[in-house]
């Protein structure tokens, strides 16, 4: 134990901020403060300092912020459980722990903090971070907090998820006691293998609760009287503008279409496949409850996956301002180490996109463009390269546009709305493919190709778009799921086990319809015994027209 640590632990106090030891910013929080109580008081002092800076530079408020100091081992456990200390017991958390431990032990990556979207917002800080790293991370955390509170895609998330996760753990433990641990674990394994079969684009909307909606309720809702569309005109013109025979024909046509839909289940393609299974699969009450927990947790994590580039870019943009304009002038000896730390976070990742780097650079590009007026018809129509280079209307709308982008966009819409050819060229973005020997090569640097590649990786979280289109194919109770082909073929290695796992819940034959790149429509089926893949026959062709 160092003299500094020994002294702090002995006196159970925090060293003075003007000591020589504090200027030795490379020491860790644990070495600097000593005891856990002293560390917490040190963090509280920094928290008060940083919180005042955050309030002064950003106009948006945030949830109450709590910091918890943990050691490396504790952080690994929390990371393995996806940020929540109390989860149901499951082997995948142990697998996560081993993977995370190996990654950190061999220097393949490093986790500085973990922040949870709750109210109050909770962040775990690593006591082996240096003093400078800890202050930077704390500033970073506050802007994640702001993002969680104000981004549209987080509005419907459950802010009490810390308690909900604990409740899920207790309920699953109770089911294991009632039905046997192996039975419950086997069913839970099956549900977790399907946890991405939700409608991720509904996360910005108020979704239905996890309570199972009975089919009769859906049918009653569908049978509400159909009202014809009428033009609002004076009464004396009504019979001419809204002819009764036309209105009757409209009602009859729409009634016939509705009756045709009611013969199908679901009436329209249903992308929330987990909800459909909860509602219509032959499950015991405890199985419905377990599936509802898996679905609930999937929807909780979905916005974080949909906004990774924006969230990390937003926090990095603001923590840089916080540090360079406010904290580093107070602690100038930390400047070089801050630059080294920050550059390591924002460095390129080779063949993959670093979300921190792309996000913060695109936000800074937006700030510059909107400060100088480089947007709108006048800018788009300008073809004089010298004029574009020297363009500066001095309108100063950069920060306002950044706030608007943060509040309204997810990664996909953010990229589509703000990515420009100039940005791609300046940041050397490109697409790549692999040759016959497996070696990567640059295939295109064209803007449209780069943007399309990014969009494909972000659309539907980079996963295939699937929807239930029929739960009673050929009047035999067979489940038909349609893949919306977007140029990427289904991964057969994943599609086939997915088919099997769906069958375990549905208990009747399951068919997944897809399309090959050559246009061949294909059916992957599992009936409980045989797994097959073949060209889709005529009785399946109509399904392909039901989803875009």
Short mmCIF file of C-alpha atoms in Angstrom, two decimals:
data_model
loop_
_atom_site.label_atom_id
_atom_site.label_comp_id
_atom_site.label_asym_id
_atom_site.label_seq_id
_atom_site.Cartn_x
_atom_site.Cartn_y
_atom_site.Cartn_z
CA UNK A 1 0.00 0.00 0.00
CA UNK A 2 1.39 3.44 -0.93
CA UNK A 3 1.97 6.07 1.75
CA UNK A 4 -0.80 8.15 0.21
CA UNK A 5 -3.26 5.25 0.23
CA UNK A 6 -2.21 4.21 3.74
CA UNK A 7 -2.68 7.77 5.03
CA UNK A 8 -6.09 8.16 3.40
CA UNK A 9 -7.28 4.77 4.64
CA UNK A 10 -5.99 5.46 8.15
CA UNK A 11 -7.62 8.87 8.43
CA UNK A 12 -10.71 7.76 6.45
CA UNK A 13 -10.51 11.06 4.61
CA UNK A 14 -9.88 12.46 1.13
CA UNK A 15 -6.48 14.09 0.42
CA UNK A 16 -6.59 17.82 -0.18
CA UNK A 17 -7.19 18.76 -3.82
CA UNK A 18 -4.14 21.01 -3.82
CA UNK A 19 -1.68 18.31 -2.76
CA UNK A 20 1.22 17.21 -4.94
CA UNK A 21 -0.33 13.74 -5.02
CA UNK A 22 -3.39 15.12 -6.78
CA UNK A 23 -1.23 16.57 -9.51
CA UNK A 24 0.11 13.07 -10.11
CA UNK A 25 -3.02 12.44 -12.14
CA UNK A 26 -1.83 9.05 -13.41
CA UNK A 27 -2.59 7.43 -10.06
CA UNK A 28 -5.90 5.62 -9.78
CA UNK A 29 -8.89 6.73 -7.74
CA UNK A 30 -8.26 3.79 -5.40
CA UNK A 31 -4.61 4.77 -4.88
CA UNK A 32 -5.48 8.43 -4.45
CA UNK A 33 -8.43 8.16 -2.06
CA UNK A 34 -7.78 4.87 -0.28
CA UNK A 35 -10.88 3.56 1.48
CA UNK A 36 -14.20 3.15 -0.32
CA UNK A 37 -15.78 5.81 1.90
CA UNK A 38 -13.03 8.25 0.96
CA UNK A 39 -13.45 7.37 -2.73
CA UNK A 40 -17.17 8.11 -2.53
CA UNK A 41 -16.54 11.50 -0.92
CA UNK A 42 -13.99 12.30 -3.59
CA UNK A 43 -16.47 11.34 -6.31
CA UNK A 44 -19.17 13.44 -4.64
CA UNK A 45 -16.92 16.50 -4.78
CA UNK A 46 -16.19 15.97 -8.47
CA UNK A 47 -19.87 15.29 -9.10
CA UNK A 48 -20.88 18.67 -7.66
CA UNK A 49 -18.20 20.40 -9.74
CA UNK A 50 -19.08 18.66 -13.01
CA UNK A 51 -22.82 18.96 -12.51
CA UNK A 52 -22.56 22.74 -12.29
CA UNK A 53 -20.53 22.83 -15.51
CA UNK A 54 -23.04 20.60 -17.30
CA UNK A 55 -25.93 22.85 -16.27
CA UNK A 56 -24.04 25.91 -17.51
CA UNK A 57 -23.17 24.61 -20.99
CA UNK A 58 -26.22 22.49 -21.94
CA UNK A 59 -29.81 23.80 -21.86
CA UNK A 60 -31.37 20.36 -21.28
CA UNK A 61 -32.05 18.88 -17.86
CA UNK A 62 -31.25 15.34 -16.72
CA UNK A 63 -32.35 12.65 -14.29
CA UNK A 64 -30.78 12.68 -10.80
CA UNK A 65 -27.34 11.13 -11.25
CA UNK A 66 -25.85 8.51 -8.95
CA UNK A 67 -22.30 7.18 -9.15
CA UNK A 68 -21.22 3.84 -7.69
CA UNK A 69 -17.51 3.03 -7.38
CA UNK A 70 -16.69 -0.63 -8.06
CA UNK A 71 -13.55 -2.69 -8.56
CA UNK A 72 -12.66 -4.56 -11.75
CA UNK A 73 -14.22 -7.85 -10.63
CA UNK A 74 -17.50 -6.23 -9.63
CA UNK A 75 -17.73 -4.34 -12.91
CA UNK A 76 -17.17 -7.57 -14.87
CA UNK A 77 -20.12 -9.18 -13.08
CA UNK A 78 -22.40 -6.19 -13.71
CA UNK A 79 -21.34 -6.05 -17.38
CA UNK A 80 -22.01 -9.77 -17.76
CA UNK A 81 -25.54 -9.15 -16.49
CA UNK A 82 -26.01 -6.36 -19.04
CA UNK A 83 -25.75 -3.57 -16.48
CA UNK A 84 -28.08 -4.90 -13.81
CA UNK A 85 -26.65 -6.39 -10.59
CA UNK A 86 -29.68 -8.62 -9.98
CA UNK A 87 -30.82 -10.86 -12.86
CA UNK A 88 -32.30 -14.33 -13.12
CA UNK A 89 -29.75 -17.11 -13.01
CA UNK A 90 -28.72 -18.20 -16.50
CA UNK A 91 -25.61 -19.71 -18.08
CA UNK A 92 -25.29 -16.93 -20.70
CA UNK A 93 -24.33 -14.43 -18.00
CA UNK A 94 -21.42 -16.69 -17.05
CA UNK A 95 -20.49 -16.89 -20.72
CA UNK A 96 -20.60 -13.08 -20.94
CA UNK A 97 -18.38 -12.85 -17.86
CA UNK A 98 -15.71 -15.14 -19.30
CA UNK A 99 -15.73 -13.34 -22.65
CA UNK A 100 -15.51 -9.90 -21.01
CA UNK A 101 -12.74 -11.00 -18.63
CA UNK A 102 -10.61 -12.45 -21.42
CA UNK A 103 -11.11 -9.33 -23.56
CA UNK A 104 -10.00 -6.99 -20.78
CA UNK A 105 -7.21 -9.26 -19.48
CA UNK A 106 -5.52 -9.45 -22.89
CA UNK A 107 -5.91 -5.75 -23.61
CA UNK A 108 -8.42 -6.30 -26.44
CA UNK A 109 -10.64 -3.59 -25.02
CA UNK A 110 -11.30 -1.66 -21.85
CA UNK A 111 -14.47 -0.64 -20.07
CA UNK A 112 -14.22 2.66 -18.19
CA UNK A 113 -17.79 2.92 -16.95
CA UNK A 114 -21.30 1.58 -17.31
CA UNK A 115 -24.38 3.79 -17.24
CA UNK A 116 -27.98 2.57 -16.95
CA UNK A 117 -31.12 4.20 -18.37
CA UNK A 118 -33.08 4.54 -15.12
CA UNK A 119 -34.50 7.29 -12.94
CA UNK A 120 -32.31 8.10 -11.07
CA UNK A 121 -29.61 7.37 -13.64
CA UNK A 122 -26.97 5.03 -12.21
CA UNK A 123 -23.36 4.85 -13.42
CA UNK A 124 -20.68 2.43 -12.24
CA UNK A 125 -17.15 3.86 -12.08
CA UNK A 126 -14.03 1.71 -12.04
CA UNK A 127 -11.75 2.44 -9.07
CA UNK A 128 -8.69 1.54 -11.16
CA UNK A 129 -9.34 4.43 -13.57
CA UNK A 130 -6.95 7.32 -13.15
CA UNK A 131 -8.11 10.57 -11.58
CA UNK A 132 -8.19 12.27 -14.98
CA UNK A 133 -10.03 9.36 -16.63
CA UNK A 134 -12.62 9.32 -13.86
CA UNK A 135 -13.48 12.99 -14.23
CA UNK A 136 -13.72 12.63 -18.02
CA UNK A 137 -15.94 9.58 -17.66
CA UNK A 138 -18.20 11.37 -15.18
CA UNK A 139 -18.70 14.25 -17.61
CA UNK A 140 -19.41 11.68 -20.35
CA UNK A 141 -22.02 9.97 -18.16
CA UNK A 142 -24.03 13.17 -17.59
CA UNK A 143 -24.63 13.54 -21.31
CA UNK A 144 -25.72 9.91 -21.65
CA UNK A 145 -28.19 10.81 -18.90
CA UNK A 146 -29.47 13.78 -20.93
CA UNK A 147 -29.75 11.59 -24.04
CA UNK A 148 -31.78 8.97 -22.15
CA UNK A 149 -34.19 11.61 -20.90
CA UNK A 150 -34.78 13.56 -24.11
CA UNK A 151 -34.29 11.29 -27.13
CA UNK A 152 -37.65 10.25 -28.61
CA UNK A 153 -36.72 6.57 -28.82
CA UNK A 154 -36.19 6.36 -25.05
CA UNK A 155 -39.45 8.06 -24.09
CA UNK A 156 -41.41 4.82 -23.70
CA UNK A 157 -38.69 2.87 -21.85
CA UNK A 158 -39.34 1.74 -18.30
CA UNK A 159 -37.21 3.90 -15.98
CA UNK A 160 -37.82 1.47 -13.10
CA UNK A 161 -36.03 -1.35 -14.88
CA UNK A 162 -33.61 -1.88 -11.99
CA UNK A 163 -36.54 -3.03 -9.85
CA UNK A 164 -38.18 -4.85 -12.77
CA UNK A 165 -35.07 -6.93 -13.41
CA UNK A 166 -35.04 -7.98 -9.76
CA UNK A 167 -38.73 -8.86 -10.00
CA UNK A 168 -38.09 -10.95 -13.11
CA UNK A 169 -35.38 -12.84 -11.22
CA UNK A 170 -37.76 -13.62 -8.34
CA UNK A 171 -40.56 -14.79 -10.63
CA UNK A 172 -38.29 -17.09 -12.64
CA UNK A 173 -36.84 -18.49 -9.41
CA UNK A 174 -40.39 -19.24 -8.23
CA UNK A 175 -41.23 -21.00 -11.51
CA UNK A 176 -38.06 -23.08 -11.18
CA UNK A 177 -39.17 -24.21 -7.74
CA UNK A 178 -42.66 -25.06 -9.02
CA UNK A 179 -41.84 -26.71 -12.37
CA UNK A 180 -38.19 -27.72 -11.99
CA UNK A 181 -35.04 -25.76 -12.89
CA UNK A 182 -34.27 -27.75 -16.06
CA UNK A 183 -37.78 -27.32 -17.47
CA UNK A 184 -37.77 -23.56 -16.88
CA UNK A 185 -34.20 -23.11 -18.09
CA UNK A 186 -34.94 -25.02 -21.29
CA UNK A 187 -37.97 -22.84 -22.04
CA UNK A 188 -36.04 -19.68 -21.12
CA UNK A 189 -33.23 -20.73 -23.48
CA UNK A 190 -35.78 -21.05 -26.24
CA UNK A 191 -37.30 -17.62 -25.56
CA UNK A 192 -33.89 -15.93 -25.40
CA UNK A 193 -32.95 -17.40 -28.78
CA UNK A 194 -35.94 -15.47 -30.22
CA UNK A 195 -35.55 -12.25 -28.22
CA UNK A 196 -34.82 -10.16 -31.34
CA UNK A 197 -38.21 -10.99 -32.92
CA UNK A 198 -39.81 -7.72 -31.86
CA UNK A 199 -40.90 -4.63 -33.77
CA UNK A 200 -37.92 -2.39 -33.02
CA UNK A 201 -39.50 0.54 -34.84
CA UNK A 202 -42.28 0.73 -32.27
CA UNK A 203 -39.92 1.74 -29.45
CA UNK A 204 -40.76 5.43 -29.91
CA UNK A 205 -44.47 4.65 -29.55
CA UNK A 206 -46.56 3.64 -26.57
CA UNK A 207 -46.76 -0.09 -27.02
CA UNK A 208 -49.45 -2.36 -25.63
CA UNK A 209 -48.64 -3.84 -22.25
CA UNK A 210 -47.36 -7.38 -21.90
CA UNK A 211 -50.78 -8.60 -20.85
CA UNK A 212 -52.06 -11.12 -23.36
CA UNK A 213 -54.71 -9.69 -25.69
CA UNK A 214 -57.44 -12.21 -26.34
CA UNK A 215 -58.37 -12.91 -29.93
CA UNK A 216 -62.01 -12.03 -29.31
CA UNK A 217 -60.91 -8.52 -28.29
CA UNK A 218 -59.07 -8.08 -31.57
CA UNK A 219 -62.10 -9.29 -33.50
CA UNK A 220 -64.50 -6.95 -31.68
CA UNK A 221 -62.18 -4.05 -32.38
CA UNK A 222 -62.08 -4.98 -36.07
CA UNK A 223 -65.90 -5.16 -36.24
CA UNK A 224 -66.53 -1.53 -35.34
CA UNK A 225 -68.96 -0.03 -37.89
CA UNK A 226 -67.28 1.17 -41.07
CA UNK A 227 -67.98 4.80 -41.82
CA UNK A 228 -67.66 6.07 -45.39
CA UNK A 229 -65.37 8.97 -46.18
CA UNK A 230 -67.47 12.09 -46.78
CA UNK A 231 -66.61 15.55 -48.02
CA UNK A 232 -67.59 18.33 -45.62
CA UNK A 233 -69.90 20.50 -47.73
CA UNK A 234 -73.12 22.49 -47.16
CA UNK A 235 -76.22 20.33 -46.82
CA UNK A 236 -77.74 21.39 -50.14
CA UNK A 237 -74.64 20.08 -51.97
CA UNK A 238 -74.30 16.85 -50.00
CA UNK A 239 -76.33 14.57 -52.29
CA UNK A 240 -74.27 15.72 -55.28
CA UNK A 241 -70.80 15.65 -53.67
CA UNK A 242 -71.45 12.58 -51.49
CA UNK A 243 -73.83 10.43 -53.59
CA UNK A 244 -75.53 7.79 -51.40
CA UNK A 245 -74.89 5.01 -53.92
CA UNK A 246 -71.14 5.79 -53.92
CA UNK A 247 -71.02 5.78 -50.12
CA UNK A 248 -72.89 2.46 -49.97
CA UNK A 249 -70.47 0.93 -52.49
CA UNK A 250 -67.55 2.17 -50.42
CA UNK A 251 -68.93 0.62 -47.22
CA UNK A 252 -69.65 -2.68 -48.99
CA UNK A 253 -66.15 -2.79 -50.49
CA UNK A 254 -64.42 -2.03 -47.20
CA UNK A 255 -66.64 -4.50 -45.34
CA UNK A 256 -65.72 -7.22 -47.80
CA UNK A 257 -62.00 -6.39 -47.42
CA UNK A 258 -62.34 -6.48 -43.64
CA UNK A 259 -64.09 -9.82 -43.74
CA UNK A 260 -61.25 -11.19 -45.85
CA UNK A 261 -58.73 -9.91 -43.32
CA UNK A 262 -60.65 -11.50 -40.45
CA UNK A 263 -60.30 -14.87 -42.12
CA UNK A 264 -56.56 -14.46 -41.61
CA UNK A 265 -54.71 -14.38 -38.33
CA UNK A 266 -53.12 -11.90 -38.05
CA UNK A 267 -55.25 -9.53 -40.16
CA UNK A 268 -52.06 -7.60 -41.05
CA UNK A 269 -48.40 -8.71 -40.95
CA UNK A 270 -47.24 -8.70 -37.32
CA UNK A 271 -43.58 -7.85 -36.74
CA UNK A 272 -43.85 -8.21 -32.96
CA UNK A 273 -43.58 -11.98 -33.20
CA UNK A 274 -43.02 -12.42 -29.46
CA UNK A 275 -46.31 -10.64 -28.71
CA UNK A 276 -48.09 -12.80 -31.28
CA UNK A 277 -46.72 -15.97 -29.67
CA UNK A 278 -47.73 -14.72 -26.22
CA UNK A 279 -51.24 -14.14 -27.50
CA UNK A 280 -51.86 -17.18 -29.67
CA UNK A 281 -49.37 -19.97 -28.92
CA UNK A 282 -50.58 -22.85 -26.67
CA UNK A 283 -48.58 -21.77 -23.60
CA UNK A 284 -49.12 -22.34 -19.90
CA UNK A 285 -49.54 -19.17 -17.82
CA UNK A 286 -45.99 -19.41 -16.44
CA UNK A 287 -44.62 -19.79 -19.98
CA UNK A 288 -46.55 -16.71 -21.14
CA UNK A 289 -45.07 -14.82 -18.21
CA UNK A 290 -41.49 -15.89 -18.97
CA UNK A 291 -41.92 -14.94 -22.63
CA UNK A 292 -43.37 -11.57 -21.58
CA UNK A 293 -40.28 -10.90 -19.42
CA UNK A 294 -37.94 -11.66 -22.32
CA UNK A 295 -39.97 -9.39 -24.60
CA UNK A 296 -40.08 -6.61 -22.03
CA UNK A 297 -36.30 -6.69 -21.60
CA UNK A 298 -35.77 -6.76 -25.38
CA UNK A 299 -37.80 -3.59 -25.80
CA UNK A 300 -35.88 -1.95 -22.95
CA UNK A 301 -32.51 -2.55 -24.64
CA UNK A 302 -33.69 -1.85 -28.23
CA UNK A 303 -33.34 1.99 -28.11
CA UNK A 304 -29.75 1.68 -26.91
CA UNK A 305 -28.93 -0.51 -29.90
CA UNK A 306 -30.77 1.88 -32.24
CA UNK A 307 -28.87 4.98 -31.05
CA UNK A 308 -25.32 3.74 -30.36
CA UNK A 309 -23.66 6.14 -32.82
CA UNK A 310 -25.73 9.13 -31.72
CA UNK A 311 -25.58 8.41 -27.99
CA UNK A 312 -21.80 7.92 -27.86
CA UNK A 313 -21.18 10.77 -30.28
CA UNK A 314 -23.41 13.11 -28.26
CA UNK A 315 -21.69 12.25 -24.96
CA UNK A 316 -18.22 12.52 -26.52
CA UNK A 317 -19.03 15.89 -28.12
CA UNK A 318 -20.14 17.40 -24.82
CA UNK A 319 -17.56 15.79 -22.54
CA UNK A 320 -14.88 17.27 -24.83
CA UNK A 321 -16.36 20.74 -24.34
CA UNK A 322 -16.70 20.16 -20.63
CA UNK A 323 -13.06 19.09 -20.29
CA UNK A 324 -11.29 21.47 -22.69
CA UNK A 325 -13.24 24.61 -21.84
CA UNK A 326 -13.79 24.15 -18.10
CA UNK A 327 -12.02 21.32 -16.27
CA UNK A 328 -8.60 21.26 -17.93
CA UNK A 329 -8.04 25.00 -17.31
CA UNK A 330 -8.48 24.15 -13.62
CA UNK A 331 -6.17 21.12 -13.82
CA UNK A 332 -3.72 21.99 -16.63
CA UNK A 333 -1.26 19.21 -15.74
CA UNK A 334 -3.85 16.68 -16.98
CA UNK A 335 -4.02 18.09 -20.52
CA UNK A 336 -1.62 15.70 -22.24
CA UNK A 337 -3.09 12.65 -20.53
CA UNK A 338 -6.63 13.75 -21.39
CA UNK A 339 -5.65 14.13 -25.07
CA UNK A 340 -4.05 10.68 -25.02
CA UNK A 341 -7.11 9.13 -23.36
CA UNK A 342 -9.62 10.87 -25.62
CA UNK A 343 -7.73 10.00 -28.82
CA UNK A 344 -7.62 6.33 -27.80
CA UNK A 345 -11.42 6.34 -27.52
CA UNK A 346 -11.92 8.12 -30.86
CA UNK A 347 -9.33 6.27 -32.95
CA UNK A 348 -10.47 4.33 -36.08
CA UNK A 349 -11.35 0.65 -35.65
CA UNK A 350 -10.00 -0.60 -38.97
CA UNK A 351 -12.66 -2.56 -40.86
CA UNK A 352 -15.54 -1.60 -38.57
CA UNK A 353 -17.11 1.72 -37.59
CA UNK A 354 -16.13 3.28 -34.27
CA UNK A 355 -19.48 4.76 -33.11
CA UNK A 356 -17.74 7.28 -30.84
CA UNK A 357 -15.66 8.60 -33.73
CA UNK A 358 -18.41 8.68 -36.35
CA UNK A 359 -20.95 10.17 -33.95
CA UNK A 360 -18.81 13.00 -32.59
CA UNK A 361 -17.35 13.92 -36.00
CA UNK A 362 -20.78 14.06 -37.61
CA UNK A 363 -22.13 16.23 -34.77
CA UNK A 364 -19.19 18.62 -35.16
CA UNK A 365 -19.82 18.70 -38.91
CA UNK A 366 -23.48 19.56 -38.25
CA UNK A 367 -22.42 22.32 -35.86
CA UNK A 368 -20.09 23.87 -38.44
CA UNK A 369 -22.57 23.58 -41.31
CA UNK A 370 -25.44 25.13 -39.37
CA UNK A 371 -23.22 27.84 -37.88
CA UNK A 372 -22.11 28.82 -41.40
CA UNK A 373 -25.45 28.24 -43.13
CA UNK A 374 -24.21 25.32 -45.25
CA UNK A 375 -27.69 23.88 -45.77
CA UNK A 376 -30.88 24.60 -47.66
CA UNK A 377 -31.60 25.22 -51.34
CA UNK A 378 -29.05 27.99 -51.80
CA UNK A 379 -26.23 25.79 -50.52
CA UNK A 380 -27.41 22.73 -52.45
CA UNK A 381 -27.67 24.69 -55.71
CA UNK A 382 -24.22 26.30 -55.40
CA UNK A 383 -21.74 24.68 -57.84
CA UNK A 384 -18.85 27.12 -57.34
CA UNK A 385 -16.28 25.13 -55.35
CA UNK A 386 -14.44 28.25 -54.13
CA UNK A 387 -17.71 29.78 -52.93
CA UNK A 388 -18.63 26.57 -51.11
CA UNK A 389 -15.21 26.44 -49.49
CA UNK A 390 -15.47 30.03 -48.20
CA UNK A 391 -19.19 29.84 -47.37
CA UNK A 392 -20.06 31.44 -44.03
CA UNK A 393 -23.42 33.11 -43.39
CA UNK A 394 -22.54 33.42 -39.66
CA UNK A 395 -26.05 32.39 -38.57
CA UNK A 396 -24.86 30.42 -35.52
CA UNK A 397 -27.53 27.70 -35.51
CA UNK A 398 -25.11 24.80 -34.93
CA UNK A 399 -25.89 23.94 -31.31
CA UNK A 400 -29.61 24.37 -31.89
CA UNK A 401 -29.47 21.84 -34.74
CA UNK A 402 -27.43 19.41 -32.64
CA UNK A 403 -30.08 19.51 -29.92
CA UNK A 404 -32.83 18.97 -32.50
CA UNK A 405 -30.97 16.00 -33.98
CA UNK A 406 -30.42 14.39 -30.57
CA UNK A 407 -34.06 14.68 -29.59
CA UNK A 408 -35.65 13.40 -32.80
CA UNK A 409 -33.34 10.88 -34.50
CA UNK A 410 -32.06 7.34 -34.20
CA UNK A 411 -28.83 6.20 -35.89
CA UNK A 412 -30.51 5.27 -39.16
CA UNK A 413 -32.40 8.54 -39.63
CA UNK A 414 -29.40 10.50 -38.30
CA UNK A 415 -27.12 9.04 -40.99
CA UNK A 416 -29.66 9.51 -43.78
CA UNK A 417 -30.46 13.09 -42.80
CA UNK A 418 -26.99 14.48 -42.07
CA UNK A 419 -24.36 12.39 -43.90
CA UNK A 420 -22.89 14.29 -46.86
CA UNK A 421 -20.46 13.46 -49.69
CA UNK A 422 -18.01 16.02 -48.28
CA UNK A 423 -18.08 14.35 -44.85
CA UNK A 424 -17.49 10.88 -46.34
CA UNK A 425 -14.53 12.14 -48.38
CA UNK A 426 -12.98 14.04 -45.50
CA UNK A 427 -13.28 11.05 -43.14
CA UNK A 428 -12.19 8.53 -45.78
CA UNK A 429 -15.30 6.34 -45.49
CA UNK A 430 -15.54 3.42 -47.91
CA UNK A 431 -17.20 0.07 -48.46
CA UNK A 432 -15.29 -3.17 -48.71
CA UNK A 433 -15.84 -6.73 -49.87
CA UNK A 434 -13.90 -9.99 -49.70
CA UNK A 435 -12.28 -11.76 -52.63
CA UNK A 436 -12.31 -15.50 -53.24
CA UNK A 437 -9.40 -15.98 -50.84
CA UNK A 438 -11.15 -14.10 -48.06
CA UNK A 439 -9.01 -10.98 -48.23
CA UNK A 440 -10.78 -7.63 -47.87
CA UNK A 441 -10.49 -4.93 -50.52
CA UNK A 442 -12.03 -1.47 -50.95
CA UNK A 443 -15.00 -1.86 -53.26
CA UNK A 444 -16.29 1.71 -53.39
CA UNK A 445 -15.74 5.21 -52.03
CA UNK A 446 -18.89 6.60 -53.66
CA UNK A 447 -21.20 8.47 -51.29
CA UNK A 448 -24.34 6.54 -52.25
CA UNK A 449 -22.60 3.21 -51.70
CA UNK A 450 -21.20 4.27 -48.31
CA UNK A 451 -24.54 5.59 -47.11
CA UNK A 452 -26.38 2.48 -48.32
CA UNK A 453 -23.88 0.25 -46.54
CA UNK A 454 -24.33 2.16 -43.29
CA UNK A 455 -28.10 2.10 -43.70
CA UNK A 456 -28.17 -1.68 -44.22
CA UNK A 457 -26.09 -2.21 -41.09
CA UNK A 458 -28.47 -0.02 -39.06
CA UNK A 459 -31.86 -0.91 -40.56
CA UNK A 460 -33.80 -3.16 -38.19
CA UNK A 461 -30.63 -3.23 -36.05
CA UNK A 462 -28.83 -4.97 -38.90
CA UNK A 463 -31.08 -8.03 -38.53
CA UNK A 464 -33.58 -9.52 -41.00
CA UNK A 465 -37.07 -8.05 -40.95
CA UNK A 466 -39.57 -10.82 -40.18
CA UNK A 467 -43.33 -10.79 -39.67
CA UNK A 468 -46.07 -13.32 -39.00
CA UNK A 469 -48.39 -13.36 -42.03
CA UNK A 470 -50.54 -16.44 -41.28
CA UNK A 471 -51.14 -18.57 -38.21
CA UNK A 472 -53.51 -21.01 -39.88
CA UNK A 473 -51.99 -21.89 -43.24
CA UNK A 474 -54.16 -24.33 -45.21
CA UNK A 475 -56.49 -24.43 -42.19
CA UNK A 476 -53.95 -26.62 -40.36
CA UNK A 477 -52.72 -24.18 -37.72
CA UNK A 478 -49.34 -23.84 -39.43
CA UNK A 479 -47.34 -20.67 -38.76
CA UNK A 480 -46.02 -18.70 -41.74
CA UNK A 481 -43.36 -16.03 -41.22
CA UNK A 482 -42.21 -13.82 -44.07
CA UNK A 483 -38.75 -12.33 -44.49
CA UNK A 484 -38.78 -8.91 -46.13
CA UNK A 485 -35.95 -9.27 -48.67
CA UNK A 486 -33.70 -6.18 -48.81
CA UNK A 487 -30.90 -7.54 -50.96
CA UNK A 488 -29.42 -9.65 -48.16
CA UNK A 489 -30.20 -13.34 -48.02
CA UNK A 490 -31.17 -14.99 -44.75
CA UNK A 491 -28.33 -16.67 -42.91
CA UNK A 492 -29.33 -20.33 -43.24
CA UNK A 493 -27.18 -21.25 -40.25
CA UNK A 494 -29.38 -19.02 -38.08
CA UNK A 495 -32.72 -19.33 -39.92
CA UNK A 496 -32.97 -23.09 -39.50
CA UNK A 497 -32.48 -23.23 -35.70
CA UNK A 498 -34.83 -20.23 -35.41
CA UNK A 499 -37.45 -22.28 -37.24
CA UNK A 500 -36.97 -25.13 -34.76
CA UNK A 501 -37.18 -22.85 -31.74
CA UNK A 502 -40.36 -21.23 -33.04
CA UNK A 503 -41.84 -24.71 -33.44
CA UNK A 504 -41.11 -25.53 -29.80
CA UNK A 505 -43.37 -22.66 -28.79
CA UNK A 506 -45.98 -22.90 -31.55
CA UNK A 507 -46.05 -26.78 -31.49
CA UNK A 508 -47.35 -26.88 -35.10
CA UNK A 509 -45.35 -26.73 -38.37
CA UNK A 510 -43.49 -23.46 -38.94
CA UNK A 511 -42.56 -22.02 -42.35
CA UNK A 512 -40.16 -19.14 -42.98
CA UNK A 513 -40.50 -17.63 -46.46
CA UNK A 514 -37.56 -15.80 -47.97
CA UNK A 515 -35.92 -14.94 -51.27
CA UNK A 516 -32.50 -15.64 -52.76
CA UNK A 517 -30.45 -12.98 -54.53
CA UNK A 518 -31.37 -14.53 -57.89
CA UNK A 519 -35.07 -13.93 -57.13
CA UNK A 520 -35.93 -17.53 -56.20
CA UNK A 521 -38.60 -17.60 -53.51
CA UNK A 522 -37.79 -20.20 -50.89
CA UNK A 523 -39.49 -21.89 -47.94
CA UNK A 524 -37.67 -23.16 -44.84
CA UNK A 525 -39.93 -25.47 -42.84
CA UNK A 526 -39.87 -27.54 -39.67
CA UNK A 527 -42.67 -29.86 -38.59
CA UNK A 528 -41.15 -31.23 -35.40
CA UNK A 529 -39.25 -34.00 -37.17
CA UNK A 530 -37.94 -32.82 -40.51
CA UNK A 531 -36.18 -29.58 -41.42
CA UNK A 532 -36.45 -28.74 -45.12
CA UNK A 533 -35.57 -25.92 -47.50
CA UNK A 534 -37.16 -25.81 -50.93
CA UNK A 535 -38.62 -23.54 -53.55
CA UNK A 536 -41.88 -21.99 -52.36
CA UNK A 537 -44.88 -23.67 -53.98
CA UNK A 538 -47.85 -21.82 -55.46
CA UNK A 539 -49.89 -21.85 -52.24
CA UNK A 540 -47.22 -19.69 -50.56
CA UNK A 541 -46.71 -17.15 -53.35
CA UNK A 542 -49.47 -14.80 -52.17
CA UNK A 543 -47.72 -14.17 -48.88
CA UNK A 544 -44.79 -12.45 -50.58
CA UNK A 545 -47.00 -9.52 -51.53
CA UNK A 546 -48.12 -8.83 -47.96
CA UNK A 547 -45.05 -7.04 -46.62
CA UNK A 548 -42.70 -4.47 -48.07
#
